[in-house]
XYZ file of C-alpha atoms in Angstrom:
378
model
C 27.238 -4.796 -40.572
C 27.203 -1.104 -41.817
C 30.000 1.228 -40.910
C 27.270 3.477 -38.957
C 25.745 0.787 -36.969
C 29.349 -0.564 -35.450
C 29.657 2.936 -34.594
C 26.518 3.186 -32.991
C 27.250 0.073 -31.276
C 30.775 1.359 -29.833
C 29.198 4.407 -28.396
C 26.867 2.638 -26.614
C 29.242 0.255 -25.407
C 31.307 3.329 -24.197
C 28.887 5.647 -22.862
C 26.057 3.080 -21.237
C 27.292 1.935 -17.554
C 28.506 -1.631 -16.964
C 26.564 -4.448 -15.730
C 25.270 -4.642 -12.261
C 27.900 -6.205 -9.809
C 25.322 -7.414 -7.462
C 26.048 -10.616 -8.938
C 28.587 -12.461 -9.882
C 27.120 -13.161 -13.376
C 24.461 -11.497 -15.318
C 20.908 -12.933 -15.329
C 19.676 -15.277 -18.119
C 16.169 -14.104 -19.335
C 13.482 -16.423 -20.809
C 10.629 -15.005 -22.401
C 7.401 -17.443 -22.729
C 5.025 -16.101 -25.019
C 1.648 -17.124 -26.526
C -0.738 -15.256 -29.357
C -4.189 -14.061 -29.180
C -5.325 -14.395 -25.258
C -6.334 -11.832 -22.835
C -5.925 -12.373 -19.032
C -8.439 -15.507 -19.025
C -6.326 -17.303 -16.647
C -6.782 -18.950 -13.386
C -4.318 -16.681 -11.615
C -5.902 -13.754 -13.090
C -9.432 -14.651 -10.941
C -11.095 -16.632 -14.118
C -12.478 -19.625 -12.363
C -13.406 -21.203 -15.744
C -9.924 -21.215 -16.824
C -7.511 -24.503 -16.261
C -3.895 -23.137 -16.312
C -2.227 -24.921 -13.588
C 1.294 -24.083 -14.974
C 0.898 -20.156 -15.196
C -0.945 -20.451 -11.915
C 2.005 -21.925 -10.492
C 4.273 -19.519 -12.063
C 2.342 -16.447 -10.717
C 2.340 -17.968 -7.139
C 6.087 -17.826 -7.166
C 6.450 -14.668 -9.337
C 4.603 -11.260 -9.803
C 1.431 -10.920 -12.070
C 0.753 -7.484 -14.049
C -2.824 -6.338 -13.946
C -2.644 -3.152 -16.012
C -0.513 -4.405 -18.890
C -1.217 -3.410 -22.630
C -0.018 -4.667 -25.930
C -0.128 -0.965 -27.315
C -1.417 -2.681 -30.676
C -4.011 -5.180 -31.050
C -3.071 -7.326 -33.558
C 0.226 -9.391 -33.721
C 2.649 -7.655 -36.534
C 2.242 -3.954 -34.778
C 2.151 -5.413 -31.421
C 5.440 -7.054 -31.985
C 7.018 -4.126 -34.164
C 6.675 -2.198 -30.625
C 8.308 -5.264 -28.788
C 11.407 -5.398 -31.277
C 12.208 -1.585 -31.735
C 11.210 -0.487 -28.328
C 9.305 2.497 -29.978
C 5.598 3.273 -31.054
C 5.354 2.547 -34.549
C 2.984 5.143 -35.114
C 5.681 7.405 -35.290
C 7.891 5.300 -37.561
C 5.187 4.377 -39.787
C 4.975 0.709 -38.879
C 1.441 0.492 -37.365
C -0.279 -1.090 -40.072
C -1.000 -4.513 -40.294
C 2.485 -6.235 -42.324
C 3.342 -3.108 -43.338
C 7.305 -2.772 -43.783
C 9.128 0.273 -43.250
C 12.848 0.939 -42.681
C 14.575 0.741 -39.202
C 14.939 4.477 -38.126
C 18.393 5.716 -38.602
C 20.566 5.578 -35.157
C 18.432 3.213 -33.653
C 18.929 -0.580 -32.991
C 16.557 -3.362 -32.303
C 16.586 -4.597 -28.512
C 18.243 -7.917 -29.365
C 21.303 -6.293 -30.927
C 21.811 -4.105 -27.925
C 21.881 -7.633 -25.680
C 24.405 -9.066 -28.189
C 26.612 -5.996 -27.842
C 26.389 -6.579 -23.954
C 27.377 -10.263 -24.542
C 24.372 -11.861 -24.341
C 23.409 -14.996 -26.709
C 19.858 -14.420 -28.045
C 17.655 -16.500 -29.816
C 13.855 -16.472 -30.840
C 11.837 -19.709 -31.463
C 10.271 -18.348 -33.900
C 7.881 -16.138 -34.930
C 8.904 -12.596 -35.884
C 6.397 -10.693 -37.995
C 7.769 -7.466 -37.605
C 6.473 -4.552 -39.685
C 10.271 -2.980 -40.230
C 13.371 -4.338 -41.781
C 15.520 -6.621 -39.631
C 18.780 -5.758 -40.176
C 21.444 -8.751 -40.593
C 22.556 -10.165 -37.017
C 19.854 -9.385 -35.269
C 19.577 -12.435 -33.390
C 22.166 -15.260 -32.860
C 19.288 -17.633 -34.215
C 15.650 -16.999 -35.450
C 14.094 -20.534 -36.173
C 12.042 -23.194 -35.210
C 15.131 -24.822 -33.926
C 16.826 -21.669 -32.130
C 17.702 -22.577 -28.220
C 19.578 -21.165 -25.348
C 21.175 -24.734 -25.163
C 23.197 -23.764 -28.303
C 25.150 -21.090 -26.792
C 28.870 -21.014 -25.730
C 29.655 -22.391 -22.554
C 29.460 -19.592 -19.572
C 27.692 -17.070 -22.121
C 24.096 -15.650 -20.654
C 21.422 -16.067 -22.872
C 18.160 -14.003 -23.903
C 15.660 -16.555 -25.381
C 11.924 -16.488 -26.733
C 9.856 -19.319 -27.182
C 6.418 -18.296 -28.565
C 3.220 -20.946 -28.777
C 0.820 -20.480 -31.774
C -1.498 -23.031 -29.754
C -3.921 -20.172 -28.741
C -4.034 -18.459 -31.861
C -7.482 -17.271 -33.211
C -7.011 -19.779 -36.281
C -7.018 -22.659 -33.788
C -10.085 -21.504 -31.517
C -12.342 -22.149 -34.361
C -11.369 -25.280 -36.296
C -13.491 -28.009 -37.329
C -13.750 -31.183 -35.233
C -12.823 -30.109 -32.051
C -14.210 -31.651 -29.177
C -14.561 -29.551 -26.154
C -13.573 -30.068 -23.182
C -14.543 -27.241 -21.170
C -18.212 -27.270 -20.612
C -19.928 -24.189 -22.959
C -23.015 -23.980 -20.695
C -20.371 -22.761 -18.039
C -18.739 -20.337 -20.446
C -18.272 -16.660 -19.167
C -19.487 -14.723 -22.334
C -18.877 -10.915 -22.209
C -22.035 -8.934 -22.309
C -21.417 -7.713 -25.797
C -21.745 -11.093 -27.029
C -25.077 -12.781 -27.881
C -25.412 -15.896 -26.021
C -26.087 -18.426 -28.595
C -24.645 -21.956 -28.784
C -22.307 -21.059 -31.418
C -20.737 -18.267 -29.190
C -20.485 -20.713 -26.551
C -18.897 -22.852 -28.262
C -16.199 -20.446 -29.831
C -15.375 -19.474 -26.003
C -15.257 -22.978 -24.830
C -12.791 -23.943 -27.559
C -10.690 -20.860 -26.752
C -10.315 -21.583 -23.157
C -9.544 -25.610 -24.332
C -6.427 -23.713 -26.427
C -5.474 -21.825 -23.460
C -5.174 -25.183 -21.366
C -3.028 -26.423 -24.463
C -0.825 -23.348 -24.325
C -0.556 -23.536 -20.525
C 0.871 -27.172 -21.048
C 3.520 -25.978 -23.582
C 4.644 -23.171 -21.047
C 4.919 -25.899 -18.467
C 7.430 -27.877 -20.678
C 9.527 -25.165 -21.354
C 9.692 -24.249 -17.579
C 10.165 -28.142 -16.765
C 13.243 -27.873 -19.554
C 14.792 -25.122 -18.060
C 14.463 -26.327 -14.260
C 16.167 -30.020 -15.522
C 18.604 -28.007 -17.229
C 19.557 -26.674 -13.846
C 19.508 -22.891 -15.170
C 16.226 -22.345 -13.252
C 17.808 -20.299 -10.356
C 19.965 -18.031 -12.599
C 16.989 -17.326 -15.063
C 14.736 -14.473 -14.991
C 11.079 -15.399 -16.833
C 8.641 -13.753 -18.344
C 5.459 -14.883 -19.630
C 3.017 -12.433 -21.738
C 0.361 -12.865 -24.585
C 0.888 -10.874 -27.732
C -2.644 -8.946 -27.490
C -6.305 -9.790 -26.804
C -8.155 -12.661 -27.621
C -8.896 -13.926 -30.966
C -12.312 -13.189 -30.517
C -14.905 -10.310 -32.119
C -14.265 -6.819 -30.018
C -10.739 -7.996 -28.753
C -8.058 -8.552 -31.344
C -7.650 -6.206 -33.614
C -9.770 -3.276 -31.768
C -7.861 -1.112 -29.289
C -10.307 -1.366 -26.472
C -9.113 -2.770 -23.535
C -10.532 -6.370 -24.549
C -8.065 -6.168 -27.104
C -4.937 -4.459 -25.534
C -4.938 -6.045 -22.130
C -2.274 -9.206 -21.850
C -1.574 -10.968 -18.924
C 1.849 -10.647 -17.814
C 3.967 -12.540 -14.937
C 7.522 -12.155 -14.329
C 9.570 -14.413 -11.872
C 12.894 -13.545 -10.084
C 14.768 -16.282 -8.681
C 16.179 -15.647 -5.182
C 20.056 -14.457 -6.830
C 18.556 -11.610 -8.391
C 15.782 -10.629 -6.056
C 17.881 -7.008 -6.134
C 16.664 -6.679 -9.729
C 13.039 -7.111 -9.035
C 10.284 -4.615 -9.145
C 9.777 -2.654 -5.853
C 7.348 -4.568 -3.501
C 7.650 -7.863 -5.478
C 6.891 -10.715 -3.625
C 5.675 -14.594 -4.460
C 1.996 -14.380 -5.490
C 1.805 -10.748 -5.716
C 0.521 -8.293 -8.080
C 0.735 -5.008 -9.002
C -1.370 -2.328 -10.883
C 1.451 -0.483 -12.234
C 0.928 0.694 -15.654
C 3.318 -1.452 -18.399
C 3.142 -1.898 -22.248
C 4.997 -3.398 -24.933
C 6.894 -0.144 -25.347
C 8.532 -0.752 -21.916
C 9.887 -4.433 -22.448
C 13.199 -3.157 -24.240
C 14.344 -0.545 -21.408
C 13.564 -3.248 -18.655
C 15.630 -5.832 -20.520
C 18.452 -3.496 -20.431
C 17.714 -2.311 -17.084
C 18.003 -5.703 -15.949
C 21.608 -6.285 -17.216
C 22.471 -2.927 -15.911
C 22.515 -0.886 -18.548
C 20.536 2.505 -19.044
C 18.264 2.351 -22.157
C 19.379 4.945 -25.186
C 17.497 8.013 -25.700
C 15.981 5.976 -28.918
C 13.972 3.927 -26.666
C 10.340 5.353 -25.556
C 9.279 3.196 -22.949
C 10.086 3.015 -19.409
C 11.981 0.186 -17.290
C 9.874 -1.305 -14.853
C 12.322 -3.582 -13.462
C 16.344 -3.747 -12.452
C 18.844 -1.417 -11.936
C 17.419 1.491 -13.965
C 13.676 1.410 -13.039
C 11.970 4.332 -14.246
C 8.882 5.976 -12.613
C 5.186 4.386 -13.850
C 4.069 6.419 -16.548
C 0.457 8.238 -16.014
C -1.398 6.629 -19.019
C -1.074 3.660 -21.523
C -1.503 4.464 -25.453
C -3.037 2.067 -28.274
C -3.549 1.971 -31.550
C -4.916 0.948 -34.518
C -3.905 1.205 -38.139
C -4.761 -0.515 -41.102
C -5.883 -4.082 -40.480
C -5.166 -6.214 -43.856
C -6.462 -4.446 -46.533
C -8.768 -1.822 -44.595
C -7.480 1.267 -43.720
C -8.290 2.434 -39.759
C -7.173 5.501 -37.517
C -8.230 5.078 -34.036
C -6.228 5.777 -30.878
C -6.702 4.893 -27.082
C -5.387 5.716 -24.172
C -5.850 4.532 -20.335
C -5.295 5.409 -16.931
C -5.868 1.907 -15.778
C -9.462 2.384 -14.989
C -10.985 4.092 -18.090
C -10.373 3.812 -21.851
C -10.761 6.720 -23.844
C -10.894 6.163 -27.549
C -10.761 8.655 -30.454
C -11.990 7.616 -34.188
C -9.878 9.736 -36.836
C -11.967 8.313 -39.609
C -15.598 8.092 -38.073
C -17.077 7.577 -41.740
C -15.922 3.604 -41.608
C -17.941 1.226 -40.073
C -16.790 -1.000 -37.089
C -17.321 -3.863 -39.088
C -15.646 -3.328 -42.336
C -14.960 -6.556 -44.420
C -11.960 -8.360 -44.327
C -10.768 -10.870 -46.556
C -8.972 -12.752 -43.528
C -12.090 -13.241 -41.514
C -14.693 -13.929 -44.224
C -12.383 -16.688 -45.867
C -13.368 -19.591 -43.895
C -15.081 -22.992 -43.272
C -17.434 -23.142 -40.836
C -16.900 -25.580 -38.128
C -19.747 -28.001 -37.108
C -20.642 -25.516 -34.312
C -21.383 -22.824 -36.802
C -19.107 -20.672 -35.252
C -18.880 -16.849 -35.783
C -16.135 -15.896 -38.526
C -13.364 -18.117 -37.923
C -10.437 -16.558 -39.824
C -7.315 -17.878 -40.984
C -3.752 -16.531 -40.511
C -2.730 -13.257 -38.835
């Protein structure tokens, strides 16, 4: 590691308060994440959805009703998470750009590892910035917390691609959800093709839910469920027109569920109760400081979010902020802000049409349903 980073790590460990003493051991932390889906889940009141595992997790934990991804597409959204910073200030807001990590900053896995955590990512990264060596203990399709040394606390991410937009419109899918009953947003035309796409989307959410259930069962069977704080969230809005890639609420609102076992109830947000919900405004920029707060450490000044749980919980923000930059090969500049009720959007390139041509969205094979612009990748 570069000497400057070693010095920064030393200073962080020297001046950040030690881990909480409320528990004999620090908590394990498990993140279960999914792609390209908003809060179209049973626990969010969607009667069309079939998501029993996530519904059960929400029945034990806390559901966030006002969570934003900050960016409506994967790479900028994930850059926000890994850095704990707004990519618009660092130059990483454009889809699959690559910028240097700002001097004097560290990514959250580096901070957790410095605090003694075994950190794994399974397996999507897709950051818009250079990732330093040693960011993760392991980041691969085989990364798992069960590889950690004995008695070492872990932080682990498991990401599923089942609900990704590329899977929503694959040909030959046999629908399980009834397309005639699909709840269409008012800005989509009521046609058989659109209904098919929404039904297939919900089918994929059910499959994603099954994967979440498998990971939760695995945690329980390992004997770690009562020492592990669990987060579930989607990485941005649904992979449907006017959601993914667009900083409306439909593109930025994500499901976020957190579960605290009784041993770590003192770290839970104020008002936490099984089956509860909160309207506190939270967004991806808040995840890194929240992780540090859960292990008893205050956030270093280069992190730009606010911890919403743990020993160093901060007051809720008044607003959440979203952004849209270049989407694949087409530049754009849109910013959005919400108070949790209204969304204000400002277009800084108003001469550009809403429906700019994107090769990703046009390079496709139409499924048997004749679905709408089914993309590949992203």
